[in-house]
Each structure stands twice: as C-alpha cells, then as structure tokens.
PDB file of C-alpha atoms in Angstrom:
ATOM      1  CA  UNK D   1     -56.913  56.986  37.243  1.00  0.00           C
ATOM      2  CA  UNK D   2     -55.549  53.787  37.932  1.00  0.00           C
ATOM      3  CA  UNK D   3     -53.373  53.602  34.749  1.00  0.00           C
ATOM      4  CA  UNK D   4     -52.188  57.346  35.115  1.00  0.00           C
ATOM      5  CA  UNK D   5     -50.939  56.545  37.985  1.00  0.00           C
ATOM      6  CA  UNK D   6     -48.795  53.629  36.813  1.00  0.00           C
ATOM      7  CA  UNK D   7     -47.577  55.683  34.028  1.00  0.00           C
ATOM      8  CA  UNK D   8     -46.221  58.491  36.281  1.00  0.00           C
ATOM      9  CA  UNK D   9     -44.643  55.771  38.377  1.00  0.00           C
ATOM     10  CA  UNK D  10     -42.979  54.111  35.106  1.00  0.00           C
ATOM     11  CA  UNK D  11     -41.756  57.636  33.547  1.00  0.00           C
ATOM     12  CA  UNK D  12     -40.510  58.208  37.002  1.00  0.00           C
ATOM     13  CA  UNK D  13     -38.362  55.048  36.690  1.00  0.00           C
ATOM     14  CA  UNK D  14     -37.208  55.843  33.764  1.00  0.00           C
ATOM     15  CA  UNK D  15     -36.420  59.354  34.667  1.00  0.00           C
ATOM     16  CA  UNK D  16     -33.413  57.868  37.347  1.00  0.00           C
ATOM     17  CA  UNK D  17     -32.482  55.837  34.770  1.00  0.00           C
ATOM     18  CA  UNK D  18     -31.521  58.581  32.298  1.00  0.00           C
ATOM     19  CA  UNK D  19     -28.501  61.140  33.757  1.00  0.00           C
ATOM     20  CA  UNK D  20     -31.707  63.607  35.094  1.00  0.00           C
ATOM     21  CA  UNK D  21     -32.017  65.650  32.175  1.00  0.00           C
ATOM     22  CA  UNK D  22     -35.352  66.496  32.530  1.00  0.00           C
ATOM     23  CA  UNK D  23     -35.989  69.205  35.453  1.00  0.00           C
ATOM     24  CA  UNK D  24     -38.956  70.241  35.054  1.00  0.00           C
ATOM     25  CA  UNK D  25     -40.135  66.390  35.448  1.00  0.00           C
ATOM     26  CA  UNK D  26     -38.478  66.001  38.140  1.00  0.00           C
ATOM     27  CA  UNK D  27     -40.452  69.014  39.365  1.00  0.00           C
ATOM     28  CA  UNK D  28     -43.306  67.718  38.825  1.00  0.00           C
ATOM     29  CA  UNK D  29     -42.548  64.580  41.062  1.00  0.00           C
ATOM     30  CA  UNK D  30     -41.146  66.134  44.113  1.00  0.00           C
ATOM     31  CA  UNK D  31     -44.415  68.480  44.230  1.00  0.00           C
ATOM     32  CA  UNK D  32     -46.390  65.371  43.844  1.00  0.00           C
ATOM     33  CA  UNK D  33     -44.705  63.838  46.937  1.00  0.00           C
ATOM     34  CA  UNK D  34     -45.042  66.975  48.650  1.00  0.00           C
ATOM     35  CA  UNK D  35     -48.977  67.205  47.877  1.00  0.00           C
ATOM     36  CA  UNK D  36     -49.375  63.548  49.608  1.00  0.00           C
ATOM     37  CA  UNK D  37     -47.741  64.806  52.694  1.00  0.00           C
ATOM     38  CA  UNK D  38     -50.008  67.857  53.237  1.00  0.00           C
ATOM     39  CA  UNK D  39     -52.501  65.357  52.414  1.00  0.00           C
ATOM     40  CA  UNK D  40     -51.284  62.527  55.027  1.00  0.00           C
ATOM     41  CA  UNK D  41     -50.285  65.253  57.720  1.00  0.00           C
ATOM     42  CA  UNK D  42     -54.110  66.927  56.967  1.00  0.00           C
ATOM     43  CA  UNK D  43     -55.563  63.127  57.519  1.00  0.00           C
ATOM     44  CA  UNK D  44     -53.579  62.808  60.445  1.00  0.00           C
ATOM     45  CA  UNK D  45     -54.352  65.829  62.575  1.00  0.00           C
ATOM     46  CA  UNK D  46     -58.375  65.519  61.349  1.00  0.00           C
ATOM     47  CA  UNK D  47     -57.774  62.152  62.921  1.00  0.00           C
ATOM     48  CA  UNK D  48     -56.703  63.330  65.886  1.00  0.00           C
ATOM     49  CA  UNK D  49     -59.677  65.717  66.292  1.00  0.00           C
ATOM     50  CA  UNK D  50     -61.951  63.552  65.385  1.00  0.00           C
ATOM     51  CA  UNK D  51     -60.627  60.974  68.615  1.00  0.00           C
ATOM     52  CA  UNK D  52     -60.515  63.554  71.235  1.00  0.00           C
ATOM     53  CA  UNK D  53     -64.662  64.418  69.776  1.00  0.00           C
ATOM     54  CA  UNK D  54     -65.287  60.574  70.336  1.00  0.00           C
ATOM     55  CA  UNK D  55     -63.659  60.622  73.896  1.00  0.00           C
ATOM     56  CA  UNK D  56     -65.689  63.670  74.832  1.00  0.00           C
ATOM     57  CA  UNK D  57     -68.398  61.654  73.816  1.00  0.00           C
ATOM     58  CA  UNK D  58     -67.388  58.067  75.292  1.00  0.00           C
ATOM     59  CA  UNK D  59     -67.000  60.451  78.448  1.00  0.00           C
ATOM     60  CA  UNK D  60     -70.656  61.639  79.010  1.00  0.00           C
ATOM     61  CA  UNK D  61     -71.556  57.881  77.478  1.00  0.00           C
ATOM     62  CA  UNK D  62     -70.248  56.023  80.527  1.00  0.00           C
ATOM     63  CA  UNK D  63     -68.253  53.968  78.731  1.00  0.00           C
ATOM     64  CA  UNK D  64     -65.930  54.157  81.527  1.00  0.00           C
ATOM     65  CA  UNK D  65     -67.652  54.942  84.486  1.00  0.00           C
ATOM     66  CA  UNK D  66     -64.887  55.944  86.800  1.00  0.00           C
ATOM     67  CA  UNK D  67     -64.012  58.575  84.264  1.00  0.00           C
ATOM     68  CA  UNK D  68     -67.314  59.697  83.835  1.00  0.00           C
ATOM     69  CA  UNK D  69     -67.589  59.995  87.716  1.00  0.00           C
ATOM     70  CA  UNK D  70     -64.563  62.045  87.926  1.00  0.00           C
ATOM     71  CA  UNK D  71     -65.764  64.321  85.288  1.00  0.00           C
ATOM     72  CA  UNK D  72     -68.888  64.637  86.805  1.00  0.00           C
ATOM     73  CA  UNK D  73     -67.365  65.573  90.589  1.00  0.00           C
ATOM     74  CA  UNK D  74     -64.753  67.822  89.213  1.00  0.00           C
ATOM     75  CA  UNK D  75     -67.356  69.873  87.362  1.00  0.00           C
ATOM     76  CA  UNK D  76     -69.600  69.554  90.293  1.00  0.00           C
ATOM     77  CA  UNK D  77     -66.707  71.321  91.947  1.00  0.00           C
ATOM     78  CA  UNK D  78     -65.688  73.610  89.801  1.00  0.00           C
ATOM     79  CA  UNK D  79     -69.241  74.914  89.734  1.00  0.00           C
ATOM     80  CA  UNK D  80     -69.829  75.599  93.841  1.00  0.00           C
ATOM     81  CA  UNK D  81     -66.285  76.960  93.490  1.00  0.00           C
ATOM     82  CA  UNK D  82     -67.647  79.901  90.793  1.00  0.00           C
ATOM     83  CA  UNK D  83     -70.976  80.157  92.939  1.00  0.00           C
ATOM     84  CA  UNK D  84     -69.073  80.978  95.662  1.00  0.00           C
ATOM     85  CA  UNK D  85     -66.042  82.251  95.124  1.00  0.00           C
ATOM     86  CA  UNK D  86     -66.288  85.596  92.053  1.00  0.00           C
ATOM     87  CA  UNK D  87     -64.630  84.975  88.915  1.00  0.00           C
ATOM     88  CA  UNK D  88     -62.602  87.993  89.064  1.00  0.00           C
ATOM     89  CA  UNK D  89     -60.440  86.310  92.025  1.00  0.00           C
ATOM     90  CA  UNK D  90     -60.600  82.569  90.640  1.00  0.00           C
ATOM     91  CA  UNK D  91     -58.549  84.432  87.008  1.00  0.00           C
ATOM     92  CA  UNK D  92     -56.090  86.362  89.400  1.00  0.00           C
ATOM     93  CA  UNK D  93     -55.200  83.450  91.299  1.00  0.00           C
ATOM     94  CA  UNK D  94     -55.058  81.315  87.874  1.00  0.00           C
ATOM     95  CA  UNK D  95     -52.530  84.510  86.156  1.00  0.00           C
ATOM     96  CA  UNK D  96     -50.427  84.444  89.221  1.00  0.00           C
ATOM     97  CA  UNK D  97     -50.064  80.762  89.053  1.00  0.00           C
ATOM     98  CA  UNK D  98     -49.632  80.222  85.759  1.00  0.00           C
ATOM     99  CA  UNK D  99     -47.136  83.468  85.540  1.00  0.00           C
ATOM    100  CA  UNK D 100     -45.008  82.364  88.726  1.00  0.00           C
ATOM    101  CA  UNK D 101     -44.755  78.760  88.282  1.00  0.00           C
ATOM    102  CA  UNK D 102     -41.713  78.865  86.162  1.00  0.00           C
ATOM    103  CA  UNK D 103     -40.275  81.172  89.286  1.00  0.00           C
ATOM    104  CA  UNK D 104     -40.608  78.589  91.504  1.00  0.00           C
ATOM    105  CA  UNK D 105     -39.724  75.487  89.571  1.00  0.00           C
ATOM    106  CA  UNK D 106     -38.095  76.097  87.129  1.00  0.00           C
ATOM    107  CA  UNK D 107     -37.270  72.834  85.964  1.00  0.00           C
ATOM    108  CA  UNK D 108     -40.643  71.525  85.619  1.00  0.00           C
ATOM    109  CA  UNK D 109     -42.485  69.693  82.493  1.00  0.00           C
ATOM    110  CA  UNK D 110     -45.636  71.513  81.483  1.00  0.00           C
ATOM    111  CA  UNK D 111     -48.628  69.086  80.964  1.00  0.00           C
ATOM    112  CA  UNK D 112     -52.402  69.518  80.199  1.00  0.00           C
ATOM    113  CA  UNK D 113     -54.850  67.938  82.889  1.00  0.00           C
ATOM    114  CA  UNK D 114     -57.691  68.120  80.378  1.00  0.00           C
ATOM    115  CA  UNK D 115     -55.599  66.298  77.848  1.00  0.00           C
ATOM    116  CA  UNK D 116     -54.112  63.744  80.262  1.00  0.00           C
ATOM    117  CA  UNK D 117     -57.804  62.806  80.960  1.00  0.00           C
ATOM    118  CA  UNK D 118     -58.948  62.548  78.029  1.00  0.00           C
ATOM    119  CA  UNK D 119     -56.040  60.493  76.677  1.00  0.00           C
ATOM    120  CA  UNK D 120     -57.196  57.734  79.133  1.00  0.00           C
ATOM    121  CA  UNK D 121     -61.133  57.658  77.597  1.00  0.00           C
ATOM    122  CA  UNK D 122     -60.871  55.164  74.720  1.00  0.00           C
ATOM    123  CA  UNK D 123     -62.152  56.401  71.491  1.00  0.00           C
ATOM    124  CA  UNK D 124     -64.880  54.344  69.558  1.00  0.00           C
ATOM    125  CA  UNK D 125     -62.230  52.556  67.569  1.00  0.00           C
ATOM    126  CA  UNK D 126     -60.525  51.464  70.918  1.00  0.00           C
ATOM    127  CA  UNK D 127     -63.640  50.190  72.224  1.00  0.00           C
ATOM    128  CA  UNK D 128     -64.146  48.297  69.511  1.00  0.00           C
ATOM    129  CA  UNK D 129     -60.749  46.422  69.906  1.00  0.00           C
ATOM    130  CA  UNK D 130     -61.071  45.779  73.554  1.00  0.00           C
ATOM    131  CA  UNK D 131     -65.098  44.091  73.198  1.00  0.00           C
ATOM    132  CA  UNK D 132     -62.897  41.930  70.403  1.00  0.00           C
ATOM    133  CA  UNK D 133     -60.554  41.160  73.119  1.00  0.00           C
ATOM    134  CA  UNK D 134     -62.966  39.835  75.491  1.00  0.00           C
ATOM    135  CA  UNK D 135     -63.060  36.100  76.239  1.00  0.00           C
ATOM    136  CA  UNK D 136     -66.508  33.875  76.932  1.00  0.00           C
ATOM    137  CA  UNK D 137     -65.996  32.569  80.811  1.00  0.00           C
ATOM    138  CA  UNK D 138     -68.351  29.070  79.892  1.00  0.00           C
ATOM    139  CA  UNK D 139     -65.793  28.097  77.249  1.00  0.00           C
ATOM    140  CA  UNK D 140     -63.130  27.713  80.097  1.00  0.00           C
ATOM    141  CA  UNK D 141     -61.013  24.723  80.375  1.00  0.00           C
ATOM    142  CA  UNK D 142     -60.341  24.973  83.627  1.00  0.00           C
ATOM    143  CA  UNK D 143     -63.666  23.948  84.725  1.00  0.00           C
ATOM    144  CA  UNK D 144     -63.675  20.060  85.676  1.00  0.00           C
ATOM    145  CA  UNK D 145     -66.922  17.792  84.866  1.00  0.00           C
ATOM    146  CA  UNK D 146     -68.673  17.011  88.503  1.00  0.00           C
ATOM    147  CA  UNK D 147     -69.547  13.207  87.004  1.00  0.00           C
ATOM    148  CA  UNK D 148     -65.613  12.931  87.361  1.00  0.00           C
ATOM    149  CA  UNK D 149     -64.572  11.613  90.650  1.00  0.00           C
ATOM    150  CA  UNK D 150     -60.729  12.232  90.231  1.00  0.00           C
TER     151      UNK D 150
END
C-alpha cells in the first residue's frame, strides 16, 4: 500500500512535468484529493460528535461540579415548571418568543444555551491535558528550610 502510494505521488510529479497531456490522469488525481476531503471533513464532524457525547458525559460525571450543579437546578426547574404549568402554554409562549424576537431586536446574534454550556464541559481529551498541567505543591521552591535562621 505503502509503495502504491509513492508511485501515484511520483507519476503525479512527473505528470506537471510533462505539458499535461494526460487528462484522464489528471482525473484521477483531483478525485483522489477530493476523496481525502470527504474523508477529513467526515473525521472532523464524527469528531465533533463524539466531544459533545463525552461532555454530556463529563457533565453527569462531576467532573466539573459547578456545571453539574447548574445542570442539575435548571432541570430541577424545568421539571416543577411542566408539573405546574401545562405544556400546551409553556410551547405557545416558546412559538411566540421564538417567532417575535426578530420583531423586537432585530439586530440580535442568535446563540444556543445548550451549546454554550456544553462548550464549557471539557471533553475527556481536555481533561487529560489539564491533570498533565497540574503541578506537585511539595516540590515548591518557595518553601524555606526552618534549620535556616536567615
């Protein structure tokens, strides 16, 4: 596989080199470059899912507990508010919200709350990096020796 690929690479070469007569080679190439992109823009958006699935997870974890809190309180919430308030009103108030808001600023940015949240729950890879970053407090040379009377 290895020495395929170094073959395509040095016919490729030597396809600029020549005056392009070869189309359907050059064919070839460009749909090879256009197969890794789907392939790098695929990896990249599985990527993405697969984050936001660890910071749902690193959410109900505790990983950060003031997160988890808030979660917890604004679900807490969110549930006395359907107990007590029908769910036919709590969808009319959300469609005339959502419908007027451009009516009454109309020069606002549109944002997800969910998605703001959850950008601020590191993933597992993120967690990772800041335990790395972490620094042992007896190792500090700031500490003076108590047998030193200066």
């Amino acid at each position: 596989m290895q020495q395929a690929m170094e073959d395509l690479l040095e016919d490729e070469d030597e396809d600029y080199d020549k005056d392009d007569k070869d189309p359907e080679r050059k064919g070839f190439i460009n749909k090879l470059y256009a197969i890794q992109d789907v392939c790098i823009s695929v990896q990249n958006a599985l990527d993405e899912v697969a984050s936001y699935g660890e910071r749902i997870k690193n959410t109900f974890n505790w990983t950060v507990p003031f997160l988890s809190w808030l979660a917890i309180v604004a679900l807490c919430v969110a549930t006395v508010l359907i107990y007590y308030i029908p769910l036919r009103y709590i969808v009319l108030a959300w469609g005339v919200n959502k419908f007027s808001k451009k009516l009454r600023d109309p020069y606002t940015i549109d944002n997800n709350e969910l998605l703001d949240f959850l950008s601020r729950v590191p993933s597992d890879v993120q967690v990772v990096q800041y335990r790395e970053l972490k620094v042992d407090p007896s190792h500090s040379p700031n500490k003076r020796k108590k047998n030193n009377p200066g």
